[in-house]
PDB file of N, CA and C in Angstrom:
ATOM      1  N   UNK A 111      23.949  29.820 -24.889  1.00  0.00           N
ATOM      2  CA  UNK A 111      22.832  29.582 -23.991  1.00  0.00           C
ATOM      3  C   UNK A 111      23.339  28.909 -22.720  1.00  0.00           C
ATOM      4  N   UNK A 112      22.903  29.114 -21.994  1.00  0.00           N
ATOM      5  CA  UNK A 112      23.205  29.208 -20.268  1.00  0.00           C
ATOM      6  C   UNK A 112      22.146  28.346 -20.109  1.00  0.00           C
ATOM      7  N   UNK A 113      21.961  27.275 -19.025  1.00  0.00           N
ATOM      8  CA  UNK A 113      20.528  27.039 -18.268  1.00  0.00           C
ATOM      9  C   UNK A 113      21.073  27.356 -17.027  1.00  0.00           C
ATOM     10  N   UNK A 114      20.164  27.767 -16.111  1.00  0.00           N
ATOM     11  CA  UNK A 114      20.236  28.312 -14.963  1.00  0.00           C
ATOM     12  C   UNK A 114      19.411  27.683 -13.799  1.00  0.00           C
ATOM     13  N   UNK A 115      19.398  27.091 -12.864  1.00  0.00           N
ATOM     14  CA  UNK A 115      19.045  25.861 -12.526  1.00  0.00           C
ATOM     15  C   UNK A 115      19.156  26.410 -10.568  1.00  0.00           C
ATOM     16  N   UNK A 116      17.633  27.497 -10.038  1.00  0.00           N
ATOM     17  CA  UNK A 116      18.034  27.329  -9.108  1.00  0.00           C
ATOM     18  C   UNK A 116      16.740  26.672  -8.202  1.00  0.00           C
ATOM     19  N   UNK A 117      17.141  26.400  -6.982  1.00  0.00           N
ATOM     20  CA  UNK A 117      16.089  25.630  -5.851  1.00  0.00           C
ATOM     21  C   UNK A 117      16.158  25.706  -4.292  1.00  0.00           C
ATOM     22  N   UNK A 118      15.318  25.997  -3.756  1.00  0.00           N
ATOM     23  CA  UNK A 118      15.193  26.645  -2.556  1.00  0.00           C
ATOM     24  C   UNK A 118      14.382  25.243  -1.739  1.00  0.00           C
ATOM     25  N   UNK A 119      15.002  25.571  -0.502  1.00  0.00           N
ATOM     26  CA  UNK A 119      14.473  24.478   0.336  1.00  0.00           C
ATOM     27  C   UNK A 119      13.723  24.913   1.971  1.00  0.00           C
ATOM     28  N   UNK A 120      13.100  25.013   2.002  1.00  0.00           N
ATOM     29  CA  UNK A 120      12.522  25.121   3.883  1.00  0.00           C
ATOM     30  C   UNK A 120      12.479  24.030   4.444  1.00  0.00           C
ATOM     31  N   UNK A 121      12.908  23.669   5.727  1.00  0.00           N
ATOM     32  CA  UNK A 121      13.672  22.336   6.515  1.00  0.00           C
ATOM     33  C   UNK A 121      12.810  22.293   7.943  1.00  0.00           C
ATOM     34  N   UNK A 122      11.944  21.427   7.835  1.00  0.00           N
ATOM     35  CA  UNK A 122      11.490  21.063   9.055  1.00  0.00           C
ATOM     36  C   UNK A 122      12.259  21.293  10.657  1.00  0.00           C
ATOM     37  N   UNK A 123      11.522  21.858  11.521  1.00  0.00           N
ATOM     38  CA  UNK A 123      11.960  22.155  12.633  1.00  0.00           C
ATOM     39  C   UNK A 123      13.565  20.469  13.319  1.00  0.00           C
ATOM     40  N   UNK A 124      12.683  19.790  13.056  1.00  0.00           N
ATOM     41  CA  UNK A 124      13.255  18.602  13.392  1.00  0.00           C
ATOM     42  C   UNK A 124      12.904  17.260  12.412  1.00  0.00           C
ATOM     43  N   UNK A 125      14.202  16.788  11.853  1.00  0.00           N
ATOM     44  CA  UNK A 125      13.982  15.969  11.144  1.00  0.00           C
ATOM     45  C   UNK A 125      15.595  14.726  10.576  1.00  0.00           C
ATOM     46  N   UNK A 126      15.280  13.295  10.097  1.00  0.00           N
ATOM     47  CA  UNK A 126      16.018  13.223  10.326  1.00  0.00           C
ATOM     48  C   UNK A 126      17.364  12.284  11.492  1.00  0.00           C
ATOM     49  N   UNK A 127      16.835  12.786  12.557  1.00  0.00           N
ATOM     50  CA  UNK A 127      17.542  12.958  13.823  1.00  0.00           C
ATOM     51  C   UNK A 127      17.987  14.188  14.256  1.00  0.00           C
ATOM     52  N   UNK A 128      17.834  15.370  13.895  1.00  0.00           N
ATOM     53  CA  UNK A 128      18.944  16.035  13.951  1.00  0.00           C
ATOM     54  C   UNK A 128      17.617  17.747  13.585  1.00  0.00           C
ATOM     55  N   UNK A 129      18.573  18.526  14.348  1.00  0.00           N
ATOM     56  CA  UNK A 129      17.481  19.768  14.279  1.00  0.00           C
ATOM     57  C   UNK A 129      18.065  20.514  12.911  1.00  0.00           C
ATOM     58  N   UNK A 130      17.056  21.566  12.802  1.00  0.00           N
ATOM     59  CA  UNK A 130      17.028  22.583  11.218  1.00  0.00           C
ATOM     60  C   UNK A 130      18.762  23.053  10.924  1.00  0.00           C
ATOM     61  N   UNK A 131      19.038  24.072  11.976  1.00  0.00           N
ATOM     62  CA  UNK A 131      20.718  24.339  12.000  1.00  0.00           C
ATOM     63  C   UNK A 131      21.551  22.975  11.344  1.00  0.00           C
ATOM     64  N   UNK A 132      21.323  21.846  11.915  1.00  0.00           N
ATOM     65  CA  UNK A 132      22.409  20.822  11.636  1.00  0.00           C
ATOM     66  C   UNK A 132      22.241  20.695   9.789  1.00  0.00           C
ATOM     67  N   UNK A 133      20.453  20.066   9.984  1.00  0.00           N
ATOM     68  CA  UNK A 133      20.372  19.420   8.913  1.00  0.00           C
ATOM     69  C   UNK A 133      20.712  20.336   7.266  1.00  0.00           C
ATOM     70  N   UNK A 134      20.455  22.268   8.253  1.00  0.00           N
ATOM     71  CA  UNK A 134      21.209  23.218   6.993  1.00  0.00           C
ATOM     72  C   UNK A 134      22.228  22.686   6.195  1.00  0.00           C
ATOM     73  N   UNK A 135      23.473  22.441   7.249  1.00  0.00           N
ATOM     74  CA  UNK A 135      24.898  21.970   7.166  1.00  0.00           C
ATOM     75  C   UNK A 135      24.684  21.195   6.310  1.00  0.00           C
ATOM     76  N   UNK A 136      24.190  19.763   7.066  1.00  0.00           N
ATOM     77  CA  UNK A 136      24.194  18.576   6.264  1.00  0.00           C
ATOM     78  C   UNK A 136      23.744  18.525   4.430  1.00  0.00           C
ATOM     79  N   UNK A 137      22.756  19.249   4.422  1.00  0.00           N
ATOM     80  CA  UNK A 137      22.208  19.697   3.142  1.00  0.00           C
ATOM     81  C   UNK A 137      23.185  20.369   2.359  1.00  0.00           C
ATOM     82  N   UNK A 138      23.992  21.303   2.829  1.00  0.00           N
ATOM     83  CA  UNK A 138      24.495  22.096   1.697  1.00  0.00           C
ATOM     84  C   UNK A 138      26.045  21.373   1.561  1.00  0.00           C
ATOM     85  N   UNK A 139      26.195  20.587   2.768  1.00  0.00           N
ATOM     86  CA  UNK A 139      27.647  19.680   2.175  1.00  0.00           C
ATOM     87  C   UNK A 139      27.235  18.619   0.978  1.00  0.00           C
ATOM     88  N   UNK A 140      26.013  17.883   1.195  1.00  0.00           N
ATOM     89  CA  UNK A 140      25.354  17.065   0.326  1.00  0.00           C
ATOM     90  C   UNK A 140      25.542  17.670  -1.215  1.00  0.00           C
ATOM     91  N   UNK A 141      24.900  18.841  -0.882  1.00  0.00           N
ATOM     92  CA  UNK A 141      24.889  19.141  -2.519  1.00  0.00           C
ATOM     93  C   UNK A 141      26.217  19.486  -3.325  1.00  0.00           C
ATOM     94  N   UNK A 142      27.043  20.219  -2.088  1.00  0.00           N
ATOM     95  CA  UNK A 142      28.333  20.805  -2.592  1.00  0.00           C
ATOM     96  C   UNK A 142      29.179  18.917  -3.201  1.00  0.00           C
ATOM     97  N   UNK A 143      28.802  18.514  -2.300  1.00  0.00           N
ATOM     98  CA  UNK A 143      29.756  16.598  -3.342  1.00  0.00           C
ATOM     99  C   UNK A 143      29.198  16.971  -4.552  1.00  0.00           C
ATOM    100  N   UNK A 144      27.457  17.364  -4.848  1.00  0.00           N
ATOM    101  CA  UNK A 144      27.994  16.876  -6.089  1.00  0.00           C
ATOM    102  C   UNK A 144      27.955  18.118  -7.238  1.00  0.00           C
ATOM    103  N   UNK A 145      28.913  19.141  -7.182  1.00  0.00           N
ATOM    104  CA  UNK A 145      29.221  20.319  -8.042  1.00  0.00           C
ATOM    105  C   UNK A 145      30.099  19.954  -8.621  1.00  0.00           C
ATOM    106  N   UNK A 146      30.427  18.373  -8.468  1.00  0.00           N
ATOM    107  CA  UNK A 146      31.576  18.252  -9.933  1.00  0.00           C
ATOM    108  C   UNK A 146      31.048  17.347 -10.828  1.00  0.00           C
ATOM    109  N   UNK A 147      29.658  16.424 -10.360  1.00  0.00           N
ATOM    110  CA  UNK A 147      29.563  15.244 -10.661  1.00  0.00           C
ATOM    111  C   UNK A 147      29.388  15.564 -12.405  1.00  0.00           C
ATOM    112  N   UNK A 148      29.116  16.090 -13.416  1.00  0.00           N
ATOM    113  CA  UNK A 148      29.267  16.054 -15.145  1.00  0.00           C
ATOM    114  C   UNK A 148      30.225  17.344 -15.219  1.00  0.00           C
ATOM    115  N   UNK A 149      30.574  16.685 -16.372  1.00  0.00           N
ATOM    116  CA  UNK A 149      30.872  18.333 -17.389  1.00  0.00           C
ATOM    117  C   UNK A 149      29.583  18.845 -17.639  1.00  0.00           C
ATOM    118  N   UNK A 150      29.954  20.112 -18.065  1.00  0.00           N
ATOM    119  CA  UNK A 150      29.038  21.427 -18.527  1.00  0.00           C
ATOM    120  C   UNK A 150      28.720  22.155 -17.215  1.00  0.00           C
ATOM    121  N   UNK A 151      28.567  21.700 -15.860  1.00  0.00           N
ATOM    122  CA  UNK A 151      28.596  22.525 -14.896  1.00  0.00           C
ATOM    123  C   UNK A 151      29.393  23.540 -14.746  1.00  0.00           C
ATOM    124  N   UNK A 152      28.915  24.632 -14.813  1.00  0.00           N
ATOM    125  CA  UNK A 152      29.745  26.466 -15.059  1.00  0.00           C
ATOM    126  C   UNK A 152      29.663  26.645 -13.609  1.00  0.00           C
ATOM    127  N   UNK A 153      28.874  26.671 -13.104  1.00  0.00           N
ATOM    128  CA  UNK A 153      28.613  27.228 -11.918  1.00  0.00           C
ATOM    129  C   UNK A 153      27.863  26.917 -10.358  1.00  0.00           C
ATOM    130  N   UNK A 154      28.348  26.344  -9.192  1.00  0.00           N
ATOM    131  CA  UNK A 154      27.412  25.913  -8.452  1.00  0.00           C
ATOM    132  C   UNK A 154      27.964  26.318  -7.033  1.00  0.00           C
ATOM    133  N   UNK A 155      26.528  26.581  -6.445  1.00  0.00           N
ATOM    134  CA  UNK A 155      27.095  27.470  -5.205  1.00  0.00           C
ATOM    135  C   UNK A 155      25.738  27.289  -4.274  1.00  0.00           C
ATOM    136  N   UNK A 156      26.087  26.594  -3.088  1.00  0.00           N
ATOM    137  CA  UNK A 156      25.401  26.507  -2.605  1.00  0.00           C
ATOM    138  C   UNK A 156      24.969  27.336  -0.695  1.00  0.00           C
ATOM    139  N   UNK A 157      23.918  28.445  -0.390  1.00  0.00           N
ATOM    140  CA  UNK A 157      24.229  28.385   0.485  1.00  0.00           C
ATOM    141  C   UNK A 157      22.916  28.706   1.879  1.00  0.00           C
ATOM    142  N   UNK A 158      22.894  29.110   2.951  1.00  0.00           N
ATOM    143  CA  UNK A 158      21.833  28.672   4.149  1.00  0.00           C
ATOM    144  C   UNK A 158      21.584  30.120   4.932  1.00  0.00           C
ATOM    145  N   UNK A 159      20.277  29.881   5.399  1.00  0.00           N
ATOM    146  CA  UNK A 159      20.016  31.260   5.902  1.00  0.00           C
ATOM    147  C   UNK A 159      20.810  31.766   6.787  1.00  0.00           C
ATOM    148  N   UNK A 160      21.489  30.798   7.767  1.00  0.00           N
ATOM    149  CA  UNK A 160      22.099  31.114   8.748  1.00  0.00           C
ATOM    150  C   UNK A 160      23.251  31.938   8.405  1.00  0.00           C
ATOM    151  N   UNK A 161      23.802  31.407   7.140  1.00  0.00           N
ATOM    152  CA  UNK A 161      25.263  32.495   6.739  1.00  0.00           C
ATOM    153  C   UNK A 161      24.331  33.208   6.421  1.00  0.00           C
ATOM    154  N   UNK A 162      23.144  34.008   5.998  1.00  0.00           N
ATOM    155  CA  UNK A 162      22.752  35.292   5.111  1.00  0.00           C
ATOM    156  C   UNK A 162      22.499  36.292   6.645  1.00  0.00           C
ATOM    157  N   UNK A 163      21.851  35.339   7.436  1.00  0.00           N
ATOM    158  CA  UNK A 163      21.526  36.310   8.937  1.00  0.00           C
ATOM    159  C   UNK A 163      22.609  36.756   9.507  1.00  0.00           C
ATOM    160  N   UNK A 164      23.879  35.695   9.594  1.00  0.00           N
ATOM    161  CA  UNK A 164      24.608  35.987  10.348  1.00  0.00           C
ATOM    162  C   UNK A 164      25.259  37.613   9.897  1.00  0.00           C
ATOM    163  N   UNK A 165      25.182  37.932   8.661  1.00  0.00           N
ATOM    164  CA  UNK A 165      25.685  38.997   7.656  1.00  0.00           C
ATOM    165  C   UNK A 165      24.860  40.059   7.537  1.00  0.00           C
ATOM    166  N   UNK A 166      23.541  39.500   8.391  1.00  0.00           N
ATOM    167  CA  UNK A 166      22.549  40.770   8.180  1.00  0.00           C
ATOM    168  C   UNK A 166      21.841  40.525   6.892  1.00  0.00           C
ATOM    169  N   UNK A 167      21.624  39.703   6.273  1.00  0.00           N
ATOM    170  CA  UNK A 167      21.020  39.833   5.136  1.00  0.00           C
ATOM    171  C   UNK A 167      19.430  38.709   5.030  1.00  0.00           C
ATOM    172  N   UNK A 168      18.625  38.973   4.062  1.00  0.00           N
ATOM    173  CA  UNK A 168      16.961  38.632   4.249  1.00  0.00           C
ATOM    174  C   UNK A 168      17.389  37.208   4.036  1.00  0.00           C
ATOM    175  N   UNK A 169      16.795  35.899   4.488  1.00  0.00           N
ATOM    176  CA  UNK A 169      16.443  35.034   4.200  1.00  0.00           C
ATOM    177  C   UNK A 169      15.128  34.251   4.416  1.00  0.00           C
ATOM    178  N   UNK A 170      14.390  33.706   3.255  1.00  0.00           N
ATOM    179  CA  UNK A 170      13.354  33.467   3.954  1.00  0.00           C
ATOM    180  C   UNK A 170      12.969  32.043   3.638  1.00  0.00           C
ATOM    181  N   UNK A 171      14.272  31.258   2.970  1.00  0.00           N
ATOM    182  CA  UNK A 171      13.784  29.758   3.048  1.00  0.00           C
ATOM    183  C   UNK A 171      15.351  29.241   3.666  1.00  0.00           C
ATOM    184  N   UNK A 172      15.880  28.157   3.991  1.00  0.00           N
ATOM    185  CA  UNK A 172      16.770  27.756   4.615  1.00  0.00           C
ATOM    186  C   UNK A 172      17.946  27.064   3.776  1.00  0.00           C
ATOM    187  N   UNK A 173      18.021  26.878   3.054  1.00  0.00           N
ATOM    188  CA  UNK A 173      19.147  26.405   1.997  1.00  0.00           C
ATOM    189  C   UNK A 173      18.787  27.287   0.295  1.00  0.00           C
ATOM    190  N   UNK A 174      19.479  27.301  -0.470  1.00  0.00           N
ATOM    191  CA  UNK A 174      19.383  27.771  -1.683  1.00  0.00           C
ATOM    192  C   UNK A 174      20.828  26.857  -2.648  1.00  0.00           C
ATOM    193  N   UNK A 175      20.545  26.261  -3.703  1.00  0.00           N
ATOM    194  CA  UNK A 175      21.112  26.084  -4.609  1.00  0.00           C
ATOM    195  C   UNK A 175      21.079  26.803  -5.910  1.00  0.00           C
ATOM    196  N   UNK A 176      22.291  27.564  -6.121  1.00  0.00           N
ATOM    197  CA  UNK A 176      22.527  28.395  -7.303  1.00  0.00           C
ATOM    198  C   UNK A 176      23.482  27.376  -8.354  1.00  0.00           C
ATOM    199  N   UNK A 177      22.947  27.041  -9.255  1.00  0.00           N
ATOM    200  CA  UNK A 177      23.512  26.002 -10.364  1.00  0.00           C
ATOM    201  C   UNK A 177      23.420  27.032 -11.987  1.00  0.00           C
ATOM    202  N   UNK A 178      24.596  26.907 -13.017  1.00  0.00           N
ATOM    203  CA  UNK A 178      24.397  27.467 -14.053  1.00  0.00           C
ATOM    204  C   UNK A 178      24.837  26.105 -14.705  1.00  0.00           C
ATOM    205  N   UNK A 179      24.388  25.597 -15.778  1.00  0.00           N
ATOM    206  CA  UNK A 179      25.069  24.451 -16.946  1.00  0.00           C
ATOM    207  C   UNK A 179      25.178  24.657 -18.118  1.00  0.00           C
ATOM    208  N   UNK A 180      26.380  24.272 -19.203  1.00  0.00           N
ATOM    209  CA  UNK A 180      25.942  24.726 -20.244  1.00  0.00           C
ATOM    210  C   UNK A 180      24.766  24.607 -21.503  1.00  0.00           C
ATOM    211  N   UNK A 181      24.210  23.490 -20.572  1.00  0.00           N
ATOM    212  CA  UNK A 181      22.965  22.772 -21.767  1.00  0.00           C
ATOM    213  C   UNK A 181      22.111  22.280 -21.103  1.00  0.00           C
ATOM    214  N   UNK A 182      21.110  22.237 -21.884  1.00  0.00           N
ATOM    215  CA  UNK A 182      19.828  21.242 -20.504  1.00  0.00           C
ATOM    216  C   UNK A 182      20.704  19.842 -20.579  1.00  0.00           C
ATOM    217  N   UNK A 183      21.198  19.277 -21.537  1.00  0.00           N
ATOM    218  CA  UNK A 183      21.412  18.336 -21.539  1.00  0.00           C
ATOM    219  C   UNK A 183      22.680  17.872 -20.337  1.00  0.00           C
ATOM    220  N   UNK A 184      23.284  18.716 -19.823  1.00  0.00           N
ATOM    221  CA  UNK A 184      24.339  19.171 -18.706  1.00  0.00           C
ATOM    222  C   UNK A 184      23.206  18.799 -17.859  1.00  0.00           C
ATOM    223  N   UNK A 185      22.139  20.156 -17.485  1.00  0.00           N
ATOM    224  CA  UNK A 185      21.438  19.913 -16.622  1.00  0.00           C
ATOM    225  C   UNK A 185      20.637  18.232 -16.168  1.00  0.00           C
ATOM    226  N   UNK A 186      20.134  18.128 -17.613  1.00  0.00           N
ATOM    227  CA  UNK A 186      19.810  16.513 -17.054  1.00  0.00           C
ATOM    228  C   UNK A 186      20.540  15.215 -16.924  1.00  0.00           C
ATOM    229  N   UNK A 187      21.692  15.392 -17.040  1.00  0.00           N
ATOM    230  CA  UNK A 187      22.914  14.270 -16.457  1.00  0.00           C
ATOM    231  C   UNK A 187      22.942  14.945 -14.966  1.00  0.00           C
ATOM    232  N   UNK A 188      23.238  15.838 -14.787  1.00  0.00           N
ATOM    233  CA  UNK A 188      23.130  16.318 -13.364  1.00  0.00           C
ATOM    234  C   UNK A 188      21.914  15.657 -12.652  1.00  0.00           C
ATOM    235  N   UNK A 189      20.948  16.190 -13.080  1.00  0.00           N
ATOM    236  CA  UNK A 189      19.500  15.605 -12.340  1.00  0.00           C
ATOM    237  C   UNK A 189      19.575  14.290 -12.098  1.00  0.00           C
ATOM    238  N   UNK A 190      20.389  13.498 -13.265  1.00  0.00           N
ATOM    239  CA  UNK A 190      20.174  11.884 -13.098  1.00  0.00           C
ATOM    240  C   UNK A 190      21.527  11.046 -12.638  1.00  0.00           C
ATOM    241  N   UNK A 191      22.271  11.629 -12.235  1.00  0.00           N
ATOM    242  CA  UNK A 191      23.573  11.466 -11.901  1.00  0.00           C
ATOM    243  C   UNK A 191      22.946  10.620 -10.643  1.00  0.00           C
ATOM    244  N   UNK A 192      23.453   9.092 -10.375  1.00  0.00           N
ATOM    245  CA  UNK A 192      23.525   8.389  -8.997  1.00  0.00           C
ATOM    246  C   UNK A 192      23.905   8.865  -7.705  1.00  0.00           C
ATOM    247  N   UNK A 193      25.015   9.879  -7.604  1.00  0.00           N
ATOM    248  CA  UNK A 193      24.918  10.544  -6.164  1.00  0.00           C
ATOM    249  C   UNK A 193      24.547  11.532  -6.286  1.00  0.00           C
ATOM    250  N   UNK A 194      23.994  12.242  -7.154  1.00  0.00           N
ATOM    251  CA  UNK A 194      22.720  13.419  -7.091  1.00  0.00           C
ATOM    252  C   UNK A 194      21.687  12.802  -6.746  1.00  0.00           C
ATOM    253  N   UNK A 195      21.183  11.035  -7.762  1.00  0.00           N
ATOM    254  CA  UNK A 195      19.761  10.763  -7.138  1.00  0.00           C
ATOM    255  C   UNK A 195      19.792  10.557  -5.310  1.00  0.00           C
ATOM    256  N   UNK A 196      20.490   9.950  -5.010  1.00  0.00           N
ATOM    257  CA  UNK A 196      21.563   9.630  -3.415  1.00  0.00           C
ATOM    258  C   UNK A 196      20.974  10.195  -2.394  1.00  0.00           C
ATOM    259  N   UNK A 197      20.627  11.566  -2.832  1.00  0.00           N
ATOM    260  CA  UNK A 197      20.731  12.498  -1.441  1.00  0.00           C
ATOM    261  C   UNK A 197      19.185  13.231  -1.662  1.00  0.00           C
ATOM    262  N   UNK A 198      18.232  12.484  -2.436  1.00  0.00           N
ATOM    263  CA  UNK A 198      16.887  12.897  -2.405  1.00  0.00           C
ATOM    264  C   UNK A 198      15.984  12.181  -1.433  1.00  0.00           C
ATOM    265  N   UNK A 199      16.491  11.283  -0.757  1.00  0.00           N
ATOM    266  CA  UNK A 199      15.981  10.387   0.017  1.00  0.00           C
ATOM    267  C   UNK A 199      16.001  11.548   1.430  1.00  0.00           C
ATOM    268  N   UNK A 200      16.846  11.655   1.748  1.00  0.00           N
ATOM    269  CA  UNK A 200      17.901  12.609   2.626  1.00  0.00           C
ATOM    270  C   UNK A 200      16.666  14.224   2.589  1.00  0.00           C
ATOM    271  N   UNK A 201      16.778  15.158   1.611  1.00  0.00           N
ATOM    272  CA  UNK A 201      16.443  16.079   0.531  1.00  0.00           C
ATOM    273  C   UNK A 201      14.758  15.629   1.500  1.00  0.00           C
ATOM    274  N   UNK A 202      14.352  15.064   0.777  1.00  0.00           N
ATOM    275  CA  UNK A 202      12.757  14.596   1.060  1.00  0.00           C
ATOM    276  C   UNK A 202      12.561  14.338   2.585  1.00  0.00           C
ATOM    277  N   UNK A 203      13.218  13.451   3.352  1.00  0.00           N
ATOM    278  CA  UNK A 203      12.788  13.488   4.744  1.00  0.00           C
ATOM    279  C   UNK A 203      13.508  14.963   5.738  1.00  0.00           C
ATOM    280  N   UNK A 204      14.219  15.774   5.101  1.00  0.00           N
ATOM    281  CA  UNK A 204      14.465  17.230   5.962  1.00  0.00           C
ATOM    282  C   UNK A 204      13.622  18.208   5.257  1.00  0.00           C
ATOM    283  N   UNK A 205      12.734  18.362   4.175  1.00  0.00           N
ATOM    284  CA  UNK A 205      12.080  19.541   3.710  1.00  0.00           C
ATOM    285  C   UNK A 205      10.644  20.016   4.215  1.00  0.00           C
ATOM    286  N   UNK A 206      10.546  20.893   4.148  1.00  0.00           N
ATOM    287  CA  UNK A 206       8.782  21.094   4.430  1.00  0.00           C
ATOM    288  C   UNK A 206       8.360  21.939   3.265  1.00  0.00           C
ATOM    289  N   UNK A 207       9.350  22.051   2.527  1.00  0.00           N
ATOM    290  CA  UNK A 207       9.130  22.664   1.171  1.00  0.00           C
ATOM    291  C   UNK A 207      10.038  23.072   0.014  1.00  0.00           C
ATOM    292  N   UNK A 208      10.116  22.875  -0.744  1.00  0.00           N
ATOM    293  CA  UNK A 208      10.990  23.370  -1.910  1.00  0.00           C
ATOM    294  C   UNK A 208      10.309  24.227  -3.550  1.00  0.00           C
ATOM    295  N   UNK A 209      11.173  24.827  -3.368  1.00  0.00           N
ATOM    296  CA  UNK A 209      10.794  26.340  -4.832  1.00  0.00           C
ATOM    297  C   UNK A 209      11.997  25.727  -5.950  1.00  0.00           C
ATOM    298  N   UNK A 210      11.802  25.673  -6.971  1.00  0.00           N
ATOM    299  CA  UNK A 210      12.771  25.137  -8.243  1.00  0.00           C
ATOM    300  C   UNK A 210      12.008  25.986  -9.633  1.00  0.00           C
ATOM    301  N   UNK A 211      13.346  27.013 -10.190  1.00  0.00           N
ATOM    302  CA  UNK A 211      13.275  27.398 -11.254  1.00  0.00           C
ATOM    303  C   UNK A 211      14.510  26.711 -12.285  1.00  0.00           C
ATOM    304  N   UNK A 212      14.138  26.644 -13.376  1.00  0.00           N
ATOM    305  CA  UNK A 212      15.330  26.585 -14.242  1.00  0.00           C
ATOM    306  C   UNK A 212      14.786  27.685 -15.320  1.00  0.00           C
ATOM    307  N   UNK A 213      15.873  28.576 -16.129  1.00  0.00           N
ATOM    308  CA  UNK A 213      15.866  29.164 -16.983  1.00  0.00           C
ATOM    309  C   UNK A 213      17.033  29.291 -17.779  1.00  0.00           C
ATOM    310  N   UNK A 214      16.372  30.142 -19.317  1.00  0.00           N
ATOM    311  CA  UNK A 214      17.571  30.240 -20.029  1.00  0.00           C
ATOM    312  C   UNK A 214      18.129  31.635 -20.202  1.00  0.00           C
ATOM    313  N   UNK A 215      19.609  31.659 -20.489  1.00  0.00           N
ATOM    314  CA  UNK A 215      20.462  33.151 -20.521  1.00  0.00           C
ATOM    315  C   UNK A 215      21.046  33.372 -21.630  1.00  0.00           C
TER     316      UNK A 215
END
């Protein structure tokens, strides 16, 4: 069993300090720190509309996190991990919205 753990973000025009383009960046370096933080993480990949446009391809929210773990229990050390909680402060004042599935494989 796989859990599959993904979440989509839409980013306020301006927020922050700093406009949508930047705060993309800033967001997906944020998350990429923490793709090592437990074991059981299989898989994490994080990435922004701007690389999908630049390629020609649809995007229609502004960041995406693709996460696989081997257990919920993976998954919820992740969730509760101190520099995962870190960057929800951050997470919360750049969003104007977020989509979150987790499933199993």
């Amino acid at each position: 069993m796989t859990i599959k753990h993904i979440v989509m973000w839409q980013l306020h025009e301006q927020a922050a300090g700093a406009d949508r383009a930047t705060n993309m960046q800033r967001l997906k370096d944020k998350l990429l720190a923490c793709a090592d933080l437990v074991p059981g993480t299989l898989r994490f990949e994080v990435a922004t509309a701007a690389e999908a446009q630049a390629k020609g391809l649809e995007a229609t929210y502004d960041v995406v996190l693709y996460s696989e773990f081997e257990s919920k229990a993976a998954l919820d050390a992740y969730q509760n991990h101190p520099e995962h909680v870190a960057i929800k402060d951050f997470v919360g004042a750049v969003r104007s919205a977020r989509q979150c599935m987790d499933y199993e494989s």
